[in-house]
Structure formats: structure tokens, C-alpha cells
Short mmCIF file of C-alpha atoms in Angstrom, two decimals:
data_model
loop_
_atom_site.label_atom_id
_atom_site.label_comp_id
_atom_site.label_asym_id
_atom_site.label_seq_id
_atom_site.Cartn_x
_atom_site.Cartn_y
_atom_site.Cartn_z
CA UNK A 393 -8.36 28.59 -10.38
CA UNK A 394 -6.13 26.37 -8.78
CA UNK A 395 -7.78 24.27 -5.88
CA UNK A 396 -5.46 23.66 -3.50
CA UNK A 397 -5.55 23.99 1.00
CA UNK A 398 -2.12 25.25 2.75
CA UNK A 399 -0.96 23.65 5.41
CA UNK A 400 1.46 25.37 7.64
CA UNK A 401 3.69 23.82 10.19
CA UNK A 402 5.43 26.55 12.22
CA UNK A 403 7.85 26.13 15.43
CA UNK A 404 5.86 28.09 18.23
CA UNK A 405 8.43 30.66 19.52
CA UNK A 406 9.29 30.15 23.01
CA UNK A 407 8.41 26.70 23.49
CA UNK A 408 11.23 24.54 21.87
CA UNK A 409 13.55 25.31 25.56
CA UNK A 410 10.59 23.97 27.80
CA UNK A 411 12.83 21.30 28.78
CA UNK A 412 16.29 20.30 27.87
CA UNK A 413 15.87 17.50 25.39
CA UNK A 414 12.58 17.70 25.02
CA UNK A 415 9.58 17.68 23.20
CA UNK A 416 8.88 20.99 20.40
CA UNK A 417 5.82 22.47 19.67
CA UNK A 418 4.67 22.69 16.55
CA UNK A 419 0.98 24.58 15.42
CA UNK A 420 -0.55 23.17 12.41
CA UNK A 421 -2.80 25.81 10.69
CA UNK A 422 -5.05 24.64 7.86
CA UNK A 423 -6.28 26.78 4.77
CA UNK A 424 -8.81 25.72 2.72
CA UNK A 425 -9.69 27.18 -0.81
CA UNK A 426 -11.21 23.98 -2.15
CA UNK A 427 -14.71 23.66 -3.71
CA UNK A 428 -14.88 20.23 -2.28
CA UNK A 429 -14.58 18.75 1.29
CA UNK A 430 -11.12 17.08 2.04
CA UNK A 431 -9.64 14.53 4.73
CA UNK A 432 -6.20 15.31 5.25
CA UNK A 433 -4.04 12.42 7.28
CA UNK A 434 -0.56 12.63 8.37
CA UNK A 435 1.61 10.57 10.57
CA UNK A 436 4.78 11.77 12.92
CA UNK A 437 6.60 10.97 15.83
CA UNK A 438 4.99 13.05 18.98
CA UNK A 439 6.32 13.39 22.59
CA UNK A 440 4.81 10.15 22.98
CA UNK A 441 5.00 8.35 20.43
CA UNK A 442 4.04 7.38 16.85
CA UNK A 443 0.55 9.76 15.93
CA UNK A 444 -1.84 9.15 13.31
CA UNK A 445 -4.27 11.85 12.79
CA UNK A 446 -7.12 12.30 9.74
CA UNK A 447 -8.70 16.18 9.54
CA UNK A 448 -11.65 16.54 7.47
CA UNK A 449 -12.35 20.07 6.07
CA UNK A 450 -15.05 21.74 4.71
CA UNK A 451 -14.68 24.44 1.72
CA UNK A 452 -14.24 27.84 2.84
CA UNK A 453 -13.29 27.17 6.66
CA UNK A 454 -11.66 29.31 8.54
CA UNK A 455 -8.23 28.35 9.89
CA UNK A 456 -7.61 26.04 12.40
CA UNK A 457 -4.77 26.18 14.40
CA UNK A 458 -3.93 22.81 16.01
CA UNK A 459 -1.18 22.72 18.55
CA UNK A 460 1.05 19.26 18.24
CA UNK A 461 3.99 17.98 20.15
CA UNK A 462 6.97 16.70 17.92
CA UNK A 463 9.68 15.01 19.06
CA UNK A 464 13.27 16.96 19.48
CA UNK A 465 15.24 17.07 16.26
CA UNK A 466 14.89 15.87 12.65
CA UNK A 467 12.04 12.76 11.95
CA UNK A 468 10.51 11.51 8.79
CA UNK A 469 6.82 12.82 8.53
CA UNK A 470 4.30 11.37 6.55
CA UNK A 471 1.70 13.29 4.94
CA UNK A 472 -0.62 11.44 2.49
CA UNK A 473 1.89 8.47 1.78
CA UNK A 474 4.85 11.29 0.85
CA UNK A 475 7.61 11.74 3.10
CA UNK A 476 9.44 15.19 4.50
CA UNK A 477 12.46 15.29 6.77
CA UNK A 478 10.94 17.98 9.34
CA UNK A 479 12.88 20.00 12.17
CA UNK A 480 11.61 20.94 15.33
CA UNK A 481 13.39 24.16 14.86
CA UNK A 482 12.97 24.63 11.36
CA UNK A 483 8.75 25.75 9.51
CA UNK A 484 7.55 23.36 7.03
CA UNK A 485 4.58 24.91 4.52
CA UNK A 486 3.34 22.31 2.52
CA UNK A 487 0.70 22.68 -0.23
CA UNK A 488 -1.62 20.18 -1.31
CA UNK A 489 -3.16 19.99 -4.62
CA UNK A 490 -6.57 18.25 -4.46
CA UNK A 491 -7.75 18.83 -7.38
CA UNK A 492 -8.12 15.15 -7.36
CA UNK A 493 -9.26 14.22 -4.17
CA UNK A 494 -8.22 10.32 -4.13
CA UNK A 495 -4.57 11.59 -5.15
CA UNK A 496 -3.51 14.75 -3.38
CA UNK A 497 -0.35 15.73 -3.43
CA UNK A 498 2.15 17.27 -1.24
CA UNK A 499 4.92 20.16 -2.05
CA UNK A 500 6.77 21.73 0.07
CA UNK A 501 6.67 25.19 -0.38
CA UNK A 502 10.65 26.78 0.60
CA UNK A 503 13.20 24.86 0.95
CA UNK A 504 11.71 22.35 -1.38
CA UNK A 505 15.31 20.19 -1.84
CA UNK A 506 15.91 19.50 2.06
CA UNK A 507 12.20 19.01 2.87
CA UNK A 508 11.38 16.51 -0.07
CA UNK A 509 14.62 14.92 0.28
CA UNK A 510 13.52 11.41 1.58
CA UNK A 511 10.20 11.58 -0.82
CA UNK A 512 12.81 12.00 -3.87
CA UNK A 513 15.09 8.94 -2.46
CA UNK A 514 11.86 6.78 -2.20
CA UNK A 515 11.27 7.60 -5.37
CA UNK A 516 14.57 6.51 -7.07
CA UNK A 517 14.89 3.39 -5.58
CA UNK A 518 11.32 2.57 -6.55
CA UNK A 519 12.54 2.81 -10.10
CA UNK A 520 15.59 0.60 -9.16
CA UNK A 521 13.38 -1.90 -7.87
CA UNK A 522 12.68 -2.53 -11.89
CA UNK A 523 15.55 -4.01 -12.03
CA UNK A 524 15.71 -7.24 -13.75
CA UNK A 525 19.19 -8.57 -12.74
CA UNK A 526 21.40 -8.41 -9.89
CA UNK A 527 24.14 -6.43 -12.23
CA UNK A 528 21.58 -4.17 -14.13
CA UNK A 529 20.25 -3.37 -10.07
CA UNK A 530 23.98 -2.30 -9.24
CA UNK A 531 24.61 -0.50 -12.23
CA UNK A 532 21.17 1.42 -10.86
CA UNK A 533 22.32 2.33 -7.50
CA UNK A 534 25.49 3.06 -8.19
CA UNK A 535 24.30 6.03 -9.97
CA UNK A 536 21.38 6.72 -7.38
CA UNK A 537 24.25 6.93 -4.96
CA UNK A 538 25.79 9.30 -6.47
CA UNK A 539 23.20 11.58 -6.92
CA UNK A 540 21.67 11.53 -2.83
CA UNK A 541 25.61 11.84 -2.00
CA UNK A 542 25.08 15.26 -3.95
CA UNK A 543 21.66 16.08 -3.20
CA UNK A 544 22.39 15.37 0.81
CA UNK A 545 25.23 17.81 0.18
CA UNK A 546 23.36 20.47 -1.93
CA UNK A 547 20.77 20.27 0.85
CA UNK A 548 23.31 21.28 3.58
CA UNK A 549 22.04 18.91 6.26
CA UNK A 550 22.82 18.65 10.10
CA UNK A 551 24.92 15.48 11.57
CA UNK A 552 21.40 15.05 12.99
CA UNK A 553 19.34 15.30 9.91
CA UNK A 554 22.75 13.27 7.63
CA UNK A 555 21.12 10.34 10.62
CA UNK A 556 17.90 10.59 9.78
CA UNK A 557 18.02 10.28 6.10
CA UNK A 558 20.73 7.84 6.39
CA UNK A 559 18.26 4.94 8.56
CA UNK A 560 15.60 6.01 5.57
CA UNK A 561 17.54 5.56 2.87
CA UNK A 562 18.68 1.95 3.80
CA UNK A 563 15.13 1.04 4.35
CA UNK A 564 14.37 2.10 1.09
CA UNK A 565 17.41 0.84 -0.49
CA UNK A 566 16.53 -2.78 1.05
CA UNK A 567 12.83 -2.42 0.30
CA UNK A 568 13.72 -2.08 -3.81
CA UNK A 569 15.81 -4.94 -3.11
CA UNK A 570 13.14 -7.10 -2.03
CA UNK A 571 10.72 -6.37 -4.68
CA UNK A 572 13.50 -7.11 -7.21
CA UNK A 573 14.24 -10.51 -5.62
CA UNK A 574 10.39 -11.73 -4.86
CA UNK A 575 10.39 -10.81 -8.86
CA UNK A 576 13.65 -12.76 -10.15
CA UNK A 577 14.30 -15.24 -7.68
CA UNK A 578 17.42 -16.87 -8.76
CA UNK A 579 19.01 -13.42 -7.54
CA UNK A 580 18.58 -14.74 -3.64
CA UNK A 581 21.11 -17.61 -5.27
CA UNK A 582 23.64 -15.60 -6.67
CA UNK A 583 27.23 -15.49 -4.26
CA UNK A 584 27.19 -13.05 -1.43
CA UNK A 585 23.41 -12.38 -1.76
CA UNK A 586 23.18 -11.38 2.52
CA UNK A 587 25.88 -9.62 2.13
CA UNK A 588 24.42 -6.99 -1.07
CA UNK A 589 20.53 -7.41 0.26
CA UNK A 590 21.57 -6.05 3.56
CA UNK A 591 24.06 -3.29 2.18
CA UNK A 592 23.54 0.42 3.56
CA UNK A 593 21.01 -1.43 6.33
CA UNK A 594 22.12 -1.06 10.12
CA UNK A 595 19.59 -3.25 12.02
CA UNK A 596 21.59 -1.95 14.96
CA UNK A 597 20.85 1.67 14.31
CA UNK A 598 18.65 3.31 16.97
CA UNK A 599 17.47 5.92 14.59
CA UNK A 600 14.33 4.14 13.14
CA UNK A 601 13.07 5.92 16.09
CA UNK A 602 12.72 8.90 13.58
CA UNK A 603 10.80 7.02 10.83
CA UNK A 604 7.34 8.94 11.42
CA UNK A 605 5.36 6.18 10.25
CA UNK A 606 4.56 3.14 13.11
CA UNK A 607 3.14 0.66 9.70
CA UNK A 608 6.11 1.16 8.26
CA UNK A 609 8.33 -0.73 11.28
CA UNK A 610 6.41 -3.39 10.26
CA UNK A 611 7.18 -3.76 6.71
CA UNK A 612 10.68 -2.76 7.72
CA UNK A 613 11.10 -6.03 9.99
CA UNK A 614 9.05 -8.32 6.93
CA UNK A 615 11.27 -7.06 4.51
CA UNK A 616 14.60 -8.00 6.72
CA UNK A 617 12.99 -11.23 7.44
CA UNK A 618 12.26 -11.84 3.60
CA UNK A 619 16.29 -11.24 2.75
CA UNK A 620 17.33 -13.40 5.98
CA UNK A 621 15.20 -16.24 4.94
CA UNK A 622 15.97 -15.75 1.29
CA UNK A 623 19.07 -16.42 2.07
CA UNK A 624 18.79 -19.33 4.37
CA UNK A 625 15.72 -21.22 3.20
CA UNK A 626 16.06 -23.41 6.38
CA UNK A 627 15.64 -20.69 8.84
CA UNK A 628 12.97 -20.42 11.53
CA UNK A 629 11.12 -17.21 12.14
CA UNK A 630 11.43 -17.55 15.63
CA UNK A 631 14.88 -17.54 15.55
CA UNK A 632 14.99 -14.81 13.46
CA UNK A 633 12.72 -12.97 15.87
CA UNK A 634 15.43 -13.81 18.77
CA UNK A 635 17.74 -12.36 16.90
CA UNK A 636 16.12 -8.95 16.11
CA UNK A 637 15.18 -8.64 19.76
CA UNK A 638 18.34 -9.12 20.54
CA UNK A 639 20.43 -6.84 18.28
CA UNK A 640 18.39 -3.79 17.06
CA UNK A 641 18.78 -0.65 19.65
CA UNK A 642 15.72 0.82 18.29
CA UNK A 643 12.62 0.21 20.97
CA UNK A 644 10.26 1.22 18.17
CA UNK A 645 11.56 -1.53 16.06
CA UNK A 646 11.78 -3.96 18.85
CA UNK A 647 8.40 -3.25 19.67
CA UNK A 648 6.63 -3.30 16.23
CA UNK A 649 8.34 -6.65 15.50
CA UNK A 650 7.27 -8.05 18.89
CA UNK A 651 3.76 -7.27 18.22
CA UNK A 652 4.09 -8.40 14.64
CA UNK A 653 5.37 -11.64 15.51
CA UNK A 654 3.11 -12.46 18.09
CA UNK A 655 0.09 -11.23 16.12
CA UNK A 656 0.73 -13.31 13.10
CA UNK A 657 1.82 -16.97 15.35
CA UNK A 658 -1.31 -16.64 16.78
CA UNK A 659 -3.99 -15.17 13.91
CA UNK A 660 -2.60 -18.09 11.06
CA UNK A 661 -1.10 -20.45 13.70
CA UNK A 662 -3.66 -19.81 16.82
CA UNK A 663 -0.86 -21.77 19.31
CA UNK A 664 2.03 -23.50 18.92
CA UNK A 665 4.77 -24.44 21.89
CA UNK A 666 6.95 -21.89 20.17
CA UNK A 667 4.88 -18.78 21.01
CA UNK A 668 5.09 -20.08 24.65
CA UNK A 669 9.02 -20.01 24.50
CA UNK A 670 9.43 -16.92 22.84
CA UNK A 671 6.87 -15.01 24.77
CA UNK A 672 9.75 -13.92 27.94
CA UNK A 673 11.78 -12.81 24.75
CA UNK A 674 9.22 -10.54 23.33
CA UNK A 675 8.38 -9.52 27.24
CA UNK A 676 11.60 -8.32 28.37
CA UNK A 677 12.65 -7.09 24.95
CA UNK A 678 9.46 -4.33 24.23
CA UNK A 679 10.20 -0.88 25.69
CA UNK A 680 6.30 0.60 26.08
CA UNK A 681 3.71 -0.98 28.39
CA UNK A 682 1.52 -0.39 25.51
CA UNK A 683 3.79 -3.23 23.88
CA UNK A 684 3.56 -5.16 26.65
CA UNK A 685 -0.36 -4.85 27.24
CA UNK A 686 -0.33 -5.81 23.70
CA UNK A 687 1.92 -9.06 23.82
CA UNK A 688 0.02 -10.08 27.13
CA UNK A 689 -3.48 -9.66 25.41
CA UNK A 690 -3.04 -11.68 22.68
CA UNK A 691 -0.84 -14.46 24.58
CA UNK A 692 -3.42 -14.96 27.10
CA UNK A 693 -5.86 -15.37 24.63
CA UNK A 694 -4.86 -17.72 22.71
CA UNK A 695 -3.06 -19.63 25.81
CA UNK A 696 -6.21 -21.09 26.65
CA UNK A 697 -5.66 -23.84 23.40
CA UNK A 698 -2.20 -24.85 25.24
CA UNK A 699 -1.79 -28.78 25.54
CA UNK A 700 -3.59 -30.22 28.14
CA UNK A 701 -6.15 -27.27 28.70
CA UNK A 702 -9.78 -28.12 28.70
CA UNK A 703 -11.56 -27.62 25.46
CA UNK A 704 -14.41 -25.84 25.85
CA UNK A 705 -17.75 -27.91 25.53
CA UNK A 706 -19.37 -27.04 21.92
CA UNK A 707 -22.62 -27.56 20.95
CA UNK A 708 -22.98 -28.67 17.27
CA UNK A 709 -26.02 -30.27 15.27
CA UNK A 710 -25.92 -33.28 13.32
CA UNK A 711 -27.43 -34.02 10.04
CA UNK A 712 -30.62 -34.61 11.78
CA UNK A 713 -29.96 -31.15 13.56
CA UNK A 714 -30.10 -32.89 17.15
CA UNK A 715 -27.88 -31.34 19.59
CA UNK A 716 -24.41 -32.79 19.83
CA UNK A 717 -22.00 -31.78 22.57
CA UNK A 718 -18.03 -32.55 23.29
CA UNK A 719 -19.01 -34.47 26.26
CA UNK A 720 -20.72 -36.77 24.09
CA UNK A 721 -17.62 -38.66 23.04
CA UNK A 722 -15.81 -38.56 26.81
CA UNK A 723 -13.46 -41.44 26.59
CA UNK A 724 -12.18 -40.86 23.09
CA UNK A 725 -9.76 -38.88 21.35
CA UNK A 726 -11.44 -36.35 18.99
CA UNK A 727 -10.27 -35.29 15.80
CA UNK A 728 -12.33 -32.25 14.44
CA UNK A 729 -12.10 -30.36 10.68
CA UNK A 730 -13.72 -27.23 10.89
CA UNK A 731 -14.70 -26.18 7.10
CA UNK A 732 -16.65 -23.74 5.71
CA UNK A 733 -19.18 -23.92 2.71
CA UNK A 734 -17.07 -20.45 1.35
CA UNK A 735 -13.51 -21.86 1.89
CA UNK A 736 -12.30 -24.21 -1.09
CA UNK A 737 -9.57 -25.35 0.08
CA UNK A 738 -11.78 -26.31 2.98
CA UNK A 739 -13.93 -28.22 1.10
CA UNK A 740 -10.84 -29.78 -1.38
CA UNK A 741 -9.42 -30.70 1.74
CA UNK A 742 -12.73 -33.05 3.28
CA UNK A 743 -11.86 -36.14 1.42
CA UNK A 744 -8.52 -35.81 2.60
CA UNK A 745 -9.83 -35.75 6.14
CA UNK A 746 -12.31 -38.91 5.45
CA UNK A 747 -8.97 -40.54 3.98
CA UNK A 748 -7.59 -40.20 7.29
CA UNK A 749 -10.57 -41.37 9.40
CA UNK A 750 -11.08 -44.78 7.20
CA UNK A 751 -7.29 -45.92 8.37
CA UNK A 752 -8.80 -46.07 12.49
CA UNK A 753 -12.34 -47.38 10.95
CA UNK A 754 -13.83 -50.10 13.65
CA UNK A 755 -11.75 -48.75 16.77
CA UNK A 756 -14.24 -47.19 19.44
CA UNK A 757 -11.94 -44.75 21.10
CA UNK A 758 -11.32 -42.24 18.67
CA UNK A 759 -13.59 -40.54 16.36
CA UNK A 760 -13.26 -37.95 13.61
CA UNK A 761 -15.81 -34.77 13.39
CA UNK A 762 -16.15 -32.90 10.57
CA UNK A 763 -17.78 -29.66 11.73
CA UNK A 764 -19.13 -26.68 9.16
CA UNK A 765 -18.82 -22.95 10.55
CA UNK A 766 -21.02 -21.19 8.57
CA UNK A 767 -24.08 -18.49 8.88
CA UNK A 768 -27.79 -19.40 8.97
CA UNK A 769 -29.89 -20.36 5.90
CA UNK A 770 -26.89 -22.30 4.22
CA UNK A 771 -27.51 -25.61 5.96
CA UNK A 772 -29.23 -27.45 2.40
CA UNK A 773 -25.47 -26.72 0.70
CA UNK A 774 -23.49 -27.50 3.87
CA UNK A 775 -25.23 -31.44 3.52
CA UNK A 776 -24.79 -31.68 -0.25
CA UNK A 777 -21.26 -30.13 -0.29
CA UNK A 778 -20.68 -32.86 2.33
CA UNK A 779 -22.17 -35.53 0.91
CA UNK A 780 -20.05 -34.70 -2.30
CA UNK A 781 -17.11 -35.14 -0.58
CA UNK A 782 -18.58 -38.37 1.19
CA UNK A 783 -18.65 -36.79 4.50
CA UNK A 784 -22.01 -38.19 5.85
CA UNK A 785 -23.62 -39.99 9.01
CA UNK A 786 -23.72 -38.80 13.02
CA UNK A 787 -20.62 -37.22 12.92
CA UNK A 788 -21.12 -34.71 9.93
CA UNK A 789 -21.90 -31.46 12.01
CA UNK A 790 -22.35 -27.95 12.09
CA UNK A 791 -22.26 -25.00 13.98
CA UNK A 792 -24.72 -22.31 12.98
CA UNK A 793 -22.93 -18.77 14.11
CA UNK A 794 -25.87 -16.12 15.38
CA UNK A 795 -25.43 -13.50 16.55
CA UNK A 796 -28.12 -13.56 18.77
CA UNK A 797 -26.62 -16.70 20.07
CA UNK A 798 -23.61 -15.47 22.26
CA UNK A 799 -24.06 -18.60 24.13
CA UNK A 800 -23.08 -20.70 21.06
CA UNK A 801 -20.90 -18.20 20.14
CA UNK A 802 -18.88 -17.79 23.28
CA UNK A 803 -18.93 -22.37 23.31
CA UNK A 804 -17.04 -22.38 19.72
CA UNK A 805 -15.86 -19.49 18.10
CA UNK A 806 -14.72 -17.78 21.19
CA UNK A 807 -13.39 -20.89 22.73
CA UNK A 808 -11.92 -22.29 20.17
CA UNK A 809 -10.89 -19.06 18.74
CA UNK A 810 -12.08 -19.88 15.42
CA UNK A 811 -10.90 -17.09 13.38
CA UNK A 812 -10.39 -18.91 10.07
CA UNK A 813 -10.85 -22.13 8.36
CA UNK A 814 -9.70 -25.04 8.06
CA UNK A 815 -8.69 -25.75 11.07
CA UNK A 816 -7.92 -29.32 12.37
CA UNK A 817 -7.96 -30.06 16.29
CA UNK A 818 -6.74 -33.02 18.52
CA UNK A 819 -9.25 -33.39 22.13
CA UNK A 820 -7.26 -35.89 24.24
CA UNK A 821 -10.43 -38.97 25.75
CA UNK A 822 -10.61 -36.20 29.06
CA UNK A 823 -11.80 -33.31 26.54
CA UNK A 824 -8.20 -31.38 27.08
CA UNK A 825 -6.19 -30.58 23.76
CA UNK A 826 -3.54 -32.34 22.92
CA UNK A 827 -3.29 -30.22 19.44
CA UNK A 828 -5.07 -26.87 18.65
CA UNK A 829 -4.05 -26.08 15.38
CA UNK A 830 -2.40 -28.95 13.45
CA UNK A 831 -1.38 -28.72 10.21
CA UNK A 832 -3.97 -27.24 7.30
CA UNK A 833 -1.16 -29.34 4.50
CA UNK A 834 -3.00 -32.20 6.35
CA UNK A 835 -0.14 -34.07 4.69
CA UNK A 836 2.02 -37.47 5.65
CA UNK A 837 3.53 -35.34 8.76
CA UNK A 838 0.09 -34.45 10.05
CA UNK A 839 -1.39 -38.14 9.70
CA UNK A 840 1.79 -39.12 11.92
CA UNK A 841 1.23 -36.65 14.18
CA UNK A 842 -2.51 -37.73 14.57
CA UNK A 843 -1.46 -41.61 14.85
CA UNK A 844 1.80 -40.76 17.76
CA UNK A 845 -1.28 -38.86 19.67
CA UNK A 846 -3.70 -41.86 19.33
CA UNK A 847 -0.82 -44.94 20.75
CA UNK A 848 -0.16 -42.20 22.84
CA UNK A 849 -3.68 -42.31 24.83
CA UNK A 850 -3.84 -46.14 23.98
CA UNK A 851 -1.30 -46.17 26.75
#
């Protein structure tokens, strides 16, 4: 026998006209005839917002009706990583077969050519995206247009659903571009490239506020960024980022790519004077207050490395494992590499670093620390890796993280918000940074850098 679990999604009668414009109800009831237990996920727009919701069943349950709020009109909902355009005032009933758990599958059960519309469009571009040449790629859509134009038609959609599947398909449609491109680069070279990446994609269109899926805002604004710098090497992604805030009319989209932004400056780049500049931007331009609370949390955390802010006090041990402290070197500036015994590029990087220190050899009022972040018991390979790399003496340290040690903790991977490694840090002869984060090339620009800091305390 077949093992499959029904899941029916059914407009609750009399409760679509609670308010004019609003919310629907919609009552999820699930059937299980599996010999196996299941987790069934699904994502969709709600009366507040983007949902994400995992149900685990058991075999032989009996059904369980779950009430949900859906937003008014047509969205994109995502069960299991396939997509259905879904009504408020229209019944989906999807089956799933999980007869292999780790790849169930979705079908609509009436209606199958509206419903599995934008699953079927996904689809087709994905097999455009094999594309190996900017001509074979056109030669491939033009034919994939042709068949949604007929399929939208055969499906006899709504203006409101024609909307919806319209903001999906150019995400798709830019999405197979992209993973053309990344594969055959010389296509981001050929004449109008902006112009055909971008086609059928309305970064002004407020309807990715029907795109069920709150992830998928993010790849949407790292795949636009990907054709707009792809098209102009030179281009900053802050000013990209402007730009976005600035032009789409979606608040989902705005949002997303606030938070994305902000998230990534500060987990690869912990602080630069950028983030400070575009932080208003990414205030005034979020819709939620759950945006907000988000651009606010991770801005004030990671404020606290701004130039001229205190640097917190570490405690580090030397190769003798005495106690070594920040304060210990009050009156210099302090140049730290924080490496790890698990990072190579860390460690390829530590001769480098000594290459750099050599140049200020026999000047007293600036010294270079090389500091190793790692766990207890590795201390034997964190000396010989250093000593390989002839990083030895007083100022060879290393901070042992335990996690009994919140203390220790709290004085360097908290306040330094050491989240990676390397990282390479200027401390001004007060103990405030002057640098945070400088450059992990540690090339020519970052040596400069580290000398126009130095003449500029020798002053």
C-alpha cells in the first residue's frame, strides 16, 4: 500500500469577512496513514507575518485540526521546499508521499495546474540555469516563456494571483541567471549584461510581500547584489544597500536586506565606520519593530569596538603561562593577531605578522601580540605551531576559552567579540581602539594602515 498523510487546507466558512481586508482563516487537518513517524514543515505568510512551522506525526493519529491565519489573497506557500500559489478563498489538499522520509513530496490533489504553477516555473528555469552561453540561455527562455504565458492562461488566474506569480517568476528567472553567470563568467562581460540579468525583475514591486518564504528575501537581495556587482566590479555593497532601501516598496524586502546587511558587516567585518553611516538608513528604512530590535541589537553590540572606545582589559598567558593583561603595555600602541591552532590560514598568516613586527624592531612604544584562541589541553601544539612560524618570547600568548571561566570569557571573547579568526586589532597607548578589525589580506594596504596609526600616536 501506498504510504502517504493528507493534508487538507480548507477556507473556514464564515470567517474570510471578519474584517474588510483582512486576515482568512484557514484549518489545516492532518491524516496520517504512514508506518513511520513524519515531521512535516511549511512556511506562509500569516496575519503577521512570515510563519515557519514543523509538525511531527505519529502513525495512525487521529486528525488534527490546526486553525492558521493567512494573509488576504493569493501568496506563495512553501511546503517541504515545493511551492503552491494558495487563495484565501480557494481549499488546497495536498498529498505527501513519504515513502521516503528525507524526500517527501508534495501534490496537489484538484486543481493540480493552478496550485503547482510556481513549483513547475521553478522547475524550468532550474533547467535553464544549465545553460552554458548567454545565446543557448535565451534560446531557453524564450521557449519557457512561452509555455508559463500558456500555462498562466490555461490556469485561468486572477489579476491578483497573474501578481503573484509574476514577482515569483522574475525571482526565479534572475536566480537561473545567476547560477549560469557564477558558472561562465565571461557572460557578466558580454554588452548589455544589467540590462538581460535584471529582465522580468521589478525591485520596485511591492508584491514580494506574497513570497511565503522569509529565507528566501534573503537570497533574493544576494542574488540582485551578485548581478549589480557583476556588472560593476567597482561597486560598494553599501551603496548598493542605499539603493535597495531606497527603491524597493516591499517592507519585507527592505527588511530582510536590512538585517542581512547588517548581520554580515558585523559577523565577517565585526565594525567598520561604514556600518555606523548606514545604520539611520537601515533604521528609518525597516517597516517592523522586530526589524528594528534586530538592527539595534546587533549595532550596539558590536559598537562597543568603535574608534576610540576602551578595549576591554584581557587576560592572556605567556609562554611561561604567567598572567599578562592589556594594562601591561599602557603607553604603547598594541598590535594583536588572534590565531587559532585549527585555522590555516591563521597559522600561514603568523610569519606574515612577525614580518610586520621586525620593520618597528628596537622602538619601545609599540608592540605586536600574537594571541592563540583555542580550547584547553592544546597548549603543547599552540608553542610548537608558534615556534614554527618563529613566533616566540613574552609576547607569544594565549587565551584558554572555559567555559567555566565566564570571567575570561566575558574579558576577550565577549569584549572583543571574537567570533572568528584571524583577526588583527590596533589598541591606541590609552588602551582605546584605534582599529577593531583590520584587514585579514594583512597585505601592503594593511602594513600602511598600521604605520599612519603608529606616526599618528608619535604625535
Amino acid at each position: 500500500m501506498k504510504k502517504t498523510f493528507g493534508l487538507l487546507i480548507a477556507a473556514v466558512c464564515g470567517t474570510l469577512t471578519a474584517a474588510a481586508g483582512g486576515p482568512g482563516k484557514f484549518q489545516l487537518n492532518l491524516h496520517s496513514k504512514t508506518n513511520a513517524n513524519y515531521t512535516f514543515m511549511f512556511s506562509y505568510i500569516g496575519a503577521n507575518g512570515h510563519v515557519f512551522e514543523q509538525i511531527n506525526g505519529k502513525e495512525g493519529q487521529a486528525p488534527v485540526p490546526v486553525l492558521r491565519d493567512l494573509s488576504k489573497g493569493s501568496q506563495i506557500m512553501f511546503i517541504h521546499n515545493k511551492t503552491f500559489l494558495v487563495n484565501t478563498n480557494e481549499p488546497l489538499e495536498v498529498e505527501m508521499d513519504v515513502s521516503q522520509m528525507r524526500n517527501m513530496r508534495p501534490h496537489a490533489l484538484h486543481n493540480d495546474r493552478k496550485f503547482q504553477l510556481p513549483n513547475r516555473i521553478d522547475s524550468i528555469f532550474n533547467t535553464c540555469s544549465e545553460a552554458k552561453s548567454r545565446a543557448e540561455m535565451d534560446g531557453l527562455l524564450k521557449v519557457t516563456d512561452t509555455w508559463i504565458a500558456k500555462e498562466k492562461k490555461a490556469a485561468g488566474l486572477s489579476v491578483d494571483e497573474l501578481e503573484t506569480v509574476a514577482v515569483f517568476e522574475g525571482i526565479c528567472r534572475m536566480m537561473a541567471k545567476r547560477s549560469m553567470v557564477r558558472a561562465h563568467e565571461e557572460v557578466a562581460k558580454t554588452e548589455g549584461f544589467s540590462d538581460w540579468y535584471f529582465e522580468g525583475f521589478d525591485l520596485t514591486s511591492p508584491h514580494f510581500d506574497r513570497i511565503g518564504n522569509a529565507h528566501l528575501m534573503s537570497t533574493i537581495v544576494s542574488t540582485w547584489w551578485f548581478g549589480r556587482q557583476a556588472a560593476e566590479p567597482g561597486l560598494e555593497a553599501e551603496f548598493m544597500m542605499v539603493d535597495l532601501m531606497r527603491t524597493a516598496k516591499s517592507t519585507v524586502l527592505r527588511d530582510e536586506a536590512a538585517k542581512l546587511w547588517i548581520y554580515g558587516e558585523t559577523r565577517y567585518k565585526h565594525w567598520t565606520p561604514t556600518i555606523k553611516e548606514i545604520y539611520p538608513v537601515l533604521k528609518n528604512g525597516v517597516s517592523t519593530e522586530a526589524a528594528r530590535n534586530y538592527i539595534d541589537s546587533l549595532y550596539n553590540r558590536y559598537v562597543v569596538l568603535d574608534y576610540g572606545r576602551p578595549a576591554p582589559n584581557f587576560a592572556a598567558k605567556n609562554e611561561k603561562f604567567k598572567t599578562v593583561h592589556l594594562s601591561d603595555y599602557k603607553g604603547k600602541m598594541v598590535v594583536i593577531d588572534v590565531w587559532a591552532h585549527w585555522c590555516t590560514y591563521c597559522i600561514a598568516k603568523l610569519p606574515r605578522f612577525r614580518e610586520i613586527a621586525e620593520k618597528y624592531k628596537g622602538k619601545d612604544d609599540i608592540v605586536f601580540l600574537t594571541i592563540a584562541w583555542h580550547t584547553p589541553g592544546f597548549e603543547k601544539l599552540w608553542m610548537e605551531l608558534a615556534g614554527k612560524a618563529g613566533i616566540t618570547g613574552p609576547n607569544n600568548l594565549t587565551v584558554i576559552t572555559r567555559d567555566d571561566d565566564k570571567a575570561a570569557k566575558a574579558l576577550f571573547e565577549d569584549g572583543y567579540r571574537i567570533t572568528q579568526a584571524p583577526r588583527y586589532i590596533v589598541i591606541d597607548k590609552n588602551g582605546n581602539f584605534l582599529n577593531a578589525a583590520l584587514s585579514t589580506a594583512l597585505d601592503e594596504k594593511v602594513e600602511q594602515e598600521i604605520e599612519d596609526y603608529y606616526n599618528q600616536q608619535a604625535q
